[in-house]
């Protein structure tokens, strides 16, 4: 059961969360699900209706339910949110309405060798075009979330790493994008956003689970009792940079033997490139910004029955499985979700091998068989999660950034 917002959330946020997750509910059902009194629900719902966020929506006339109850639902067109997931090799943009339904989306190339200024300019142009095409007026956009790799300074909206290039280190990403879009922008870790998106937009069987996110790099997220585990400053669960026993490959983080360096898409592609005949057969090109495209070619070759491609992916999947064992042992989890564009084709292969590693090595395996799932939004989980985060947490009616500048 999704526990909306945990115990800290306000009654209004819990009501909005539940309506977003369930579609329509009566006041009586809201009281049952939140544990709040009928009077509190009535008093919480009234201003939400007055503000145009919630609408009455017919009656629940199902037999055996006594007096028909008026149903409530979110006013889908009240607000919208934009989710942008970006890394070196891919970009995904989604626009969600207030009910969390996707009304527009686009898949684009990643940042490539471009600097942050040029990237922000291009992203803003794509978002503008998407909003126009979907007919969403700018004043109905609550905000945007930019989901990307860590480590990050969420408060200042900056990356604390020189990846993908030196110009990105401490560049004011959210401020620059907010200025161009005219709406507030928040920064989010892509793996955390994906975990969050899976919880609210997918159908995980539990409110406590881990998520492994694989784009051109590897990240991790953990949901505990329905909330993202953030650590001190939202740079938690960097499972791609946990060194694995027997690993030796040097990593961008300065360490060696990290899961990302041993088993990430770049490592798989490098293995293919090391054998000229194999690289040619699989059409792997080794272009600097083409890691995921190359990884995809290997994945498709595996699906077509290529045994070398299978061996490379299985090796990677076993390493990821060992990273998953660490994740599960650290957080006492029994469910791991795989998300991110690298799992779009290979999800089933990784699921099988990660599950096998967990069944062999997870310390809690005797208590409950660990389960591994592929995300229901495998390729756009971080963008969807980012947009949902905006819908759930951005203050409605707060002064808009664009207006604040003029005031
Ligand atoms: Zn590392």
Coordinates of C-alpha atoms and ligand atoms in Angstrom, one line a residue:
X1 CA 0.0 0.0 0.0
X2 CA 1.3 3.5 -0.9
X3 CA 1.4 5.5 2.3
X4 CA 1.1 9.0 0.9
X5 CA 3.8 11.3 2.0
X6 CA 4.6 9.4 5.2
X7 CA 3.6 10.8 8.6
X8 CA 5.3 14.2 8.0
X9 CA 3.1 15.2 5.1
X10 CA 0.2 17.6 5.5
X11 CA -3.3 16.4 5.2
X12 CA -3.7 18.3 1.9
X13 CA -0.6 16.6 0.4
X14 CA -1.8 13.2 1.5
X15 CA -5.2 13.8 -0.1
X16 CA -3.6 15.0 -3.4
X17 CA -1.2 12.1 -3.4
X18 CA -3.9 9.5 -2.9
X19 CA -6.2 11.0 -5.6
X20 CA -3.2 11.1 -8.0
X21 CA -2.4 7.4 -7.3
X22 CA -6.0 6.1 -7.2
X23 CA -7.9 8.3 -9.7
X24 CA -11.2 8.8 -7.9
X25 CA -12.0 8.4 -4.2
X26 CA -14.9 9.4 -1.9
X27 CA -14.3 11.3 1.3
X28 CA -15.0 8.2 3.3
X29 CA -12.4 6.3 1.4
X30 CA -9.9 9.2 1.9
X31 CA -10.6 9.0 5.7
X32 CA -10.0 5.3 5.7
X33 CA -6.8 5.4 3.7
X34 CA -5.2 8.4 5.6
X35 CA -6.5 7.4 9.0
X36 CA -7.8 11.0 9.4
X37 CA -11.2 11.8 10.7
X38 CA -14.1 12.5 8.4
X39 CA -14.3 16.1 9.6
X40 CA -10.6 16.6 8.9
X41 CA -11.0 15.2 5.4
X42 CA -14.0 17.5 4.8
X43 CA -12.1 20.5 6.0
X44 CA -9.0 19.5 3.9
X45 CA -11.0 18.9 0.7
X46 CA -13.0 22.1 0.8
X47 CA -10.2 24.6 0.1
X48 CA -8.7 22.2 -2.5
X49 CA -12.0 22.3 -4.4
X50 CA -12.2 26.1 -3.9
X51 CA -8.7 26.5 -5.4
X52 CA -9.6 24.4 -8.4
X53 CA -7.3 21.5 -7.6
X54 CA -9.9 18.9 -6.8
X55 CA -13.3 18.3 -8.5
X56 CA -16.5 16.4 -7.6
X57 CA -16.8 13.7 -10.1
X58 CA -20.1 11.8 -10.0
X59 CA -21.2 9.3 -7.4
X60 CA -20.1 5.9 -6.3
X61 CA -23.3 4.0 -7.0
X62 CA -21.8 0.5 -6.4
X63 CA -24.4 -1.7 -4.7
X64 CA -24.1 -2.5 -1.1
X65 CA -22.4 0.8 -0.2
X66 CA -25.4 2.5 1.3
X67 CA -26.0 6.1 0.5
X68 CA -24.2 6.9 -2.8
X69 CA -21.0 8.9 -2.0
X70 CA -19.7 11.8 -4.1
X71 CA -16.4 10.9 -5.7
X72 CA -13.4 13.3 -5.9
X73 CA -10.7 13.5 -8.5
X74 CA -7.8 15.8 -9.3
X75 CA -8.5 18.7 -11.8
X76 CA -6.0 17.4 -14.4
X77 CA -5.7 20.7 -16.2
X78 CA -5.1 22.7 -13.0
X79 CA -1.3 22.5 -13.2
X80 CA 1.4 20.7 -15.2
X81 CA 5.0 19.7 -14.5
X82 CA 8.0 19.1 -16.7
X83 CA 10.5 16.3 -16.1
X84 CA 13.8 16.3 -17.8
X85 CA 16.2 13.4 -17.6
X86 CA 19.6 14.2 -19.2
X87 CA 23.0 12.5 -19.4
X88 CA 25.8 12.5 -21.9
X89 CA 24.1 10.1 -24.3
X90 CA 20.3 10.5 -23.9
X91 CA 17.7 13.1 -22.9
X92 CA 14.0 12.4 -22.1
X93 CA 11.5 15.1 -21.5
X94 CA 7.9 14.5 -20.2
X95 CA 5.0 16.8 -19.4
X96 CA 2.6 15.5 -16.8
X97 CA -0.8 17.0 -16.0
X98 CA -1.8 17.6 -12.3
X99 CA -3.2 14.0 -12.2
X100 CA 0.2 12.7 -13.1
X101 CA -0.8 11.6 -16.7
X102 CA 1.7 12.1 -19.4
X103 CA 0.4 14.6 -22.0
X104 CA 3.6 15.0 -24.0
X105 CA 7.1 13.5 -24.2
X106 CA 10.2 13.4 -26.3
X107 CA 13.5 11.4 -26.6
X108 CA 16.5 13.3 -27.7
X109 CA 20.3 13.0 -27.9
X110 CA 22.2 13.7 -24.7
X111 CA 24.5 16.5 -23.8
X112 CA 27.3 15.0 -25.8
X113 CA 30.4 17.2 -25.8
X114 CA 28.4 20.4 -25.3
X115 CA 28.8 22.6 -22.4
X116 CA 26.1 23.4 -19.8
X117 CA 25.1 26.8 -21.4
X118 CA 24.4 25.3 -24.8
X119 CA 22.7 22.3 -23.2
X120 CA 20.4 24.6 -21.1
X121 CA 19.5 26.6 -24.2
X122 CA 18.7 23.5 -26.2
X123 CA 16.6 21.9 -23.3
X124 CA 14.6 25.1 -22.9
X125 CA 13.8 25.2 -26.6
X126 CA 12.7 21.6 -26.6
X127 CA 10.5 22.1 -23.5
X128 CA 9.0 25.2 -25.1
X129 CA 8.2 23.3 -28.2
X130 CA 6.6 20.4 -26.3
X131 CA 4.4 22.7 -24.2
X132 CA 3.3 24.5 -27.3
X133 CA 2.5 21.3 -29.1
X134 CA 0.6 19.9 -26.1
X135 CA -1.3 23.2 -25.7
X136 CA -0.2 23.7 -22.1
X137 CA -0.1 27.5 -21.2
X138 CA 3.1 28.6 -19.4
X139 CA 1.2 30.0 -16.5
X140 CA -0.2 26.5 -15.8
X141 CA 3.3 25.0 -15.4
X142 CA 4.1 24.6 -11.8
X143 CA 7.8 23.9 -12.4
X144 CA 10.4 21.6 -13.9
X145 CA 12.7 19.0 -12.6
X146 CA 16.1 18.3 -14.0
X147 CA 17.2 14.7 -13.2
X148 CA 20.8 13.9 -13.8
X149 CA 23.8 12.1 -12.2
X150 CA 25.4 13.0 -8.9
X151 CA 27.0 14.2 -6.9
X152 CA 24.8 17.3 -6.7
X153 CA 24.2 20.4 -4.6
X154 CA 20.4 20.4 -4.7
X155 CA 20.1 23.7 -2.9
X156 CA 22.3 25.6 -5.3
X157 CA 21.1 23.5 -8.3
X158 CA 24.6 22.5 -9.3
X159 CA 26.7 19.4 -10.1
X160 CA 29.6 18.8 -7.8
X161 CA 31.6 16.9 -10.5
X162 CA 33.4 17.8 -13.7
X163 CA 31.3 15.2 -15.6
X164 CA 30.6 15.2 -18.5
X165 CA 33.2 18.1 -18.8
X166 CA 35.0 20.7 -16.6
X167 CA 32.5 23.5 -17.5
X168 CA 29.7 21.5 -15.7
X169 CA 31.3 21.7 -12.3
X170 CA 29.3 24.1 -10.2
X171 CA 27.5 25.6 -13.2
X172 CA 24.2 27.2 -12.0
X173 CA 22.1 24.7 -13.9
X174 CA 18.7 25.2 -12.3
X175 CA 19.0 29.0 -12.2
X176 CA 19.9 29.2 -15.9
X177 CA 17.1 26.8 -16.9
X178 CA 14.6 28.6 -14.7
X179 CA 15.5 31.9 -16.3
X180 CA 15.0 30.6 -19.8
X181 CA 11.8 28.7 -19.0
X182 CA 10.2 31.2 -16.7
X183 CA 9.2 28.5 -14.2
X184 CA 11.0 27.3 -11.1
X185 CA 13.4 24.4 -11.7
X186 CA 14.7 21.8 -9.2
X187 CA 17.6 19.5 -9.5
X188 CA 17.2 15.8 -8.7
X189 CA 19.4 12.7 -8.7
X190 CA 18.3 10.6 -11.6
X191 CA 18.2 7.3 -9.7
X192 CA 16.3 8.9 -6.8
X193 CA 13.8 10.4 -9.3
X194 CA 13.4 7.0 -11.0
X195 CA 12.8 5.3 -7.6
X196 CA 10.3 8.0 -6.8
X197 CA 8.6 7.7 -10.2
X198 CA 8.4 3.9 -9.7
X199 CA 6.7 4.3 -6.4
X200 CA 4.1 6.8 -7.6
X201 CA 3.6 5.9 -11.3
X202 CA 4.5 2.2 -11.3
X203 CA 3.1 -0.6 -9.3
X204 CA 5.8 -1.8 -6.8
X205 CA 4.5 -4.5 -4.4
X206 CA 6.0 -2.7 -1.4
X207 CA 6.7 0.8 -0.1
X208 CA 10.3 -0.1 0.7
X209 CA 12.6 -1.0 -2.1
X210 CA 15.9 -0.3 -3.9
X211 CA 16.4 0.8 -7.5
X212 CA 19.4 0.4 -9.7
X213 CA 19.5 3.1 -12.4
X214 CA 21.6 2.5 -15.5
X215 CA 22.1 5.1 -18.2
X216 CA 25.6 5.7 -19.4
X217 CA 26.6 5.5 -15.7
X218 CA 25.1 3.5 -12.8
X219 CA 23.2 5.1 -9.8
X220 CA 21.0 3.8 -7.0
X221 CA 18.0 4.9 -5.1
X222 CA 16.1 3.6 -2.1
X223 CA 12.5 4.2 -1.1
X224 CA 11.8 3.7 2.6
X225 CA 8.2 3.8 3.8
X226 CA 7.2 5.6 0.6
X227 CA 9.9 8.4 0.8
X228 CA 13.2 8.7 -0.9
X229 CA 16.1 8.0 1.4
X230 CA 18.2 11.1 0.9
X231 CA 21.1 10.8 3.3
X232 CA 22.5 14.1 4.5
X233 CA 22.4 16.0 1.2
X234 CA 20.7 13.7 -1.4
X235 CA 23.9 12.1 -2.6
X236 CA 23.1 8.7 -1.1
X237 CA 23.1 5.2 -2.5
X238 CA 25.9 5.7 -5.1
X239 CA 25.8 2.0 -5.8
X240 CA 27.7 2.4 -9.1
X241 CA 30.8 3.5 -7.0
X242 CA 30.9 0.7 -4.5
X243 CA 34.0 -1.3 -5.1
X244 CA 33.3 -5.0 -5.8
X245 CA 35.6 -7.7 -4.6
X246 CA 37.9 -8.8 -7.4
X247 CA 37.3 -5.6 -9.4
X248 CA 40.3 -3.7 -10.6
X249 CA 39.1 -1.4 -13.4
X250 CA 39.9 2.3 -12.7
X251 CA 36.8 4.5 -12.3
X252 CA 36.0 8.2 -13.1
X253 CA 35.4 8.7 -9.3
X254 CA 39.1 8.1 -8.6
X255 CA 38.5 4.6 -7.1
X256 CA 38.9 1.3 -8.8
X257 CA 36.7 -1.8 -9.1
X258 CA 33.5 0.2 -8.9
X259 CA 30.4 -1.5 -10.4
X260 CA 30.1 1.3 -13.0
X261 CA 33.8 0.8 -14.1
X262 CA 33.5 -3.0 -14.2
X263 CA 30.0 -3.5 -15.6
X264 CA 28.4 -0.2 -16.8
X265 CA 27.5 0.2 -20.5
X266 CA 30.9 1.9 -21.1
X267 CA 32.7 -1.2 -19.8
X268 CA 30.6 -3.5 -21.9
X269 CA 31.2 -1.4 -25.1
X270 CA 34.9 -1.2 -24.3
X271 CA 35.0 -5.1 -24.2
X272 CA 33.4 -5.3 -27.6
X273 CA 35.8 -2.7 -29.0
X274 CA 38.8 -4.6 -27.8
X275 CA 38.0 -7.3 -30.4
X276 CA 38.0 -5.6 -33.8
X277 CA 36.1 -8.5 -35.5
X278 CA 33.5 -8.6 -32.8
X279 CA 33.1 -4.8 -32.9
X280 CA 32.5 -4.9 -36.6
X281 CA 30.0 -7.7 -36.4
X282 CA 28.0 -6.0 -33.7
X283 CA 28.4 -2.6 -35.5
X284 CA 29.8 -1.1 -32.3
X285 CA 31.4 2.3 -33.2
X286 CA 33.0 3.6 -30.0
X287 CA 32.0 7.2 -30.6
X288 CA 32.4 9.2 -27.4
X289 CA 28.8 10.2 -27.0
X290 CA 27.4 6.9 -28.5
X291 CA 27.9 4.7 -25.5
X292 CA 24.2 3.9 -25.1
X293 CA 23.7 3.5 -28.8
X294 CA 26.5 1.0 -28.9
X295 CA 25.2 -0.7 -25.8
X296 CA 21.8 -0.9 -27.6
X297 CA 23.5 -2.6 -30.6
X298 CA 25.0 -5.2 -28.3
X299 CA 21.6 -5.7 -26.6
X300 CA 19.9 -6.2 -29.9
X301 CA 22.5 -8.7 -31.1
X302 CA 22.0 -10.6 -27.8
X303 CA 18.3 -10.7 -28.5
X304 CA 18.9 -12.0 -32.0
X305 CA 20.9 -14.9 -30.5
X306 CA 24.5 -13.6 -30.6
X307 CA 26.5 -15.6 -28.0
X308 CA 29.4 -13.2 -27.6
X309 CA 26.9 -10.4 -27.0
X310 CA 25.1 -12.6 -24.5
X311 CA 28.4 -13.4 -22.7
X312 CA 29.3 -9.7 -22.4
X313 CA 25.9 -8.7 -21.0
X314 CA 25.8 -11.7 -18.7
X315 CA 29.1 -10.8 -17.2
X316 CA 27.9 -7.2 -16.6
X317 CA 24.7 -8.5 -15.2
X318 CA 26.5 -10.7 -12.6
X319 CA 28.5 -7.7 -11.5
X320 CA 25.4 -5.6 -11.2
X321 CA 23.9 -8.5 -9.2
X322 CA 26.8 -8.2 -6.7
X323 CA 26.2 -4.5 -6.4
X324 CA 22.5 -5.3 -5.8
X325 CA 23.5 -7.7 -3.0
X326 CA 25.4 -4.8 -1.3
X327 CA 22.3 -2.6 -1.7
X328 CA 20.0 -5.2 -0.3
X329 CA 22.3 -6.0 2.7
X330 CA 22.8 -2.4 3.6
X331 CA 19.1 -1.4 3.6
X332 CA 17.4 -4.7 4.4
X333 CA 15.4 -4.8 1.2
X334 CA 13.6 -7.7 -0.5
X335 CA 12.7 -5.9 -3.7
X336 CA 15.1 -4.3 -6.3
X337 CA 13.8 -2.4 -9.4
X338 CA 15.9 -1.9 -12.5
X339 CA 15.3 1.4 -14.4
X340 CA 17.0 3.6 -16.9
X341 CA 17.5 3.6 -20.7
X342 CA 20.2 0.9 -20.6
X343 CA 17.6 -1.6 -19.3
X344 CA 15.1 -0.9 -22.1
X345 CA 16.2 -3.9 -24.2
X346 CA 18.2 -5.9 -21.7
X347 CA 15.9 -5.6 -18.6
X348 CA 14.9 -9.3 -18.6
X349 CA 18.5 -10.5 -18.9
X350 CA 19.7 -8.3 -16.0
X351 CA 16.6 -9.2 -14.0
X352 CA 17.4 -12.9 -14.2
X353 CA 21.1 -12.5 -13.3
X354 CA 20.5 -10.0 -10.5
X355 CA 17.8 -12.2 -9.0
X356 CA 20.2 -15.2 -9.1
X357 CA 23.0 -13.3 -7.3
X358 CA 20.5 -12.1 -4.7
X359 CA 19.2 -15.6 -4.1
X360 CA 22.7 -16.9 -3.7
X361 CA 24.1 -14.1 -1.5
X362 CA 21.6 -11.7 0.0
X363 CA 21.8 -12.2 3.8
X364 CA 18.0 -11.9 4.3
X365 CA 17.3 -14.5 1.5
X366 CA 16.1 -17.1 4.1
X367 CA 13.4 -14.8 5.4
X368 CA 12.0 -13.8 2.0
X369 CA 13.0 -14.5 -1.5
X370 CA 14.3 -11.3 -3.0
X371 CA 12.4 -10.1 -6.1
X372 CA 13.8 -8.1 -9.0
X373 CA 11.5 -6.1 -11.3
X374 CA 12.0 -4.1 -14.4
X375 CA 10.5 -0.6 -14.0
X376 CA 7.1 0.0 -15.7
X377 CA 8.6 3.3 -17.1
X378 CA 12.0 1.7 -17.8
X379 CA 13.3 4.3 -20.2
X380 CA 11.7 7.4 -18.8
X381 CA 11.5 6.6 -15.1
X382 CA 13.7 9.5 -14.0
X383 CA 11.8 12.1 -16.1
X384 CA 8.4 10.9 -14.9
X385 CA 9.7 10.8 -11.3
X386 CA 11.1 14.3 -11.5
X387 CA 7.8 15.7 -12.8
X388 CA 5.9 13.9 -10.1
X389 CA 8.3 15.4 -7.5
X390 CA 7.4 18.8 -8.8
X391 CA 3.7 18.1 -8.6
X392 CA 4.0 16.8 -5.1
X393 CA 6.3 19.3 -3.5
X394 CA 6.3 22.6 -5.3
X395 CA 4.2 25.1 -3.5
X396 CA 1.2 26.1 -5.5
X397 CA 0.7 29.8 -5.7
X398 CA 4.2 30.6 -4.7
X399 CA 5.5 33.8 -6.5
X400 CA 6.8 32.8 -9.9
X401 CA 10.5 33.2 -10.6
X402 CA 9.7 35.2 -13.7
X403 CA 7.5 37.6 -11.8
X404 CA 9.9 37.9 -8.9
X405 CA 12.6 39.1 -11.3
X406 CA 10.3 41.9 -12.4
X407 CA 9.0 42.9 -9.0
Ligands
LIG1 ZN1 33.7 4.8 -9.1

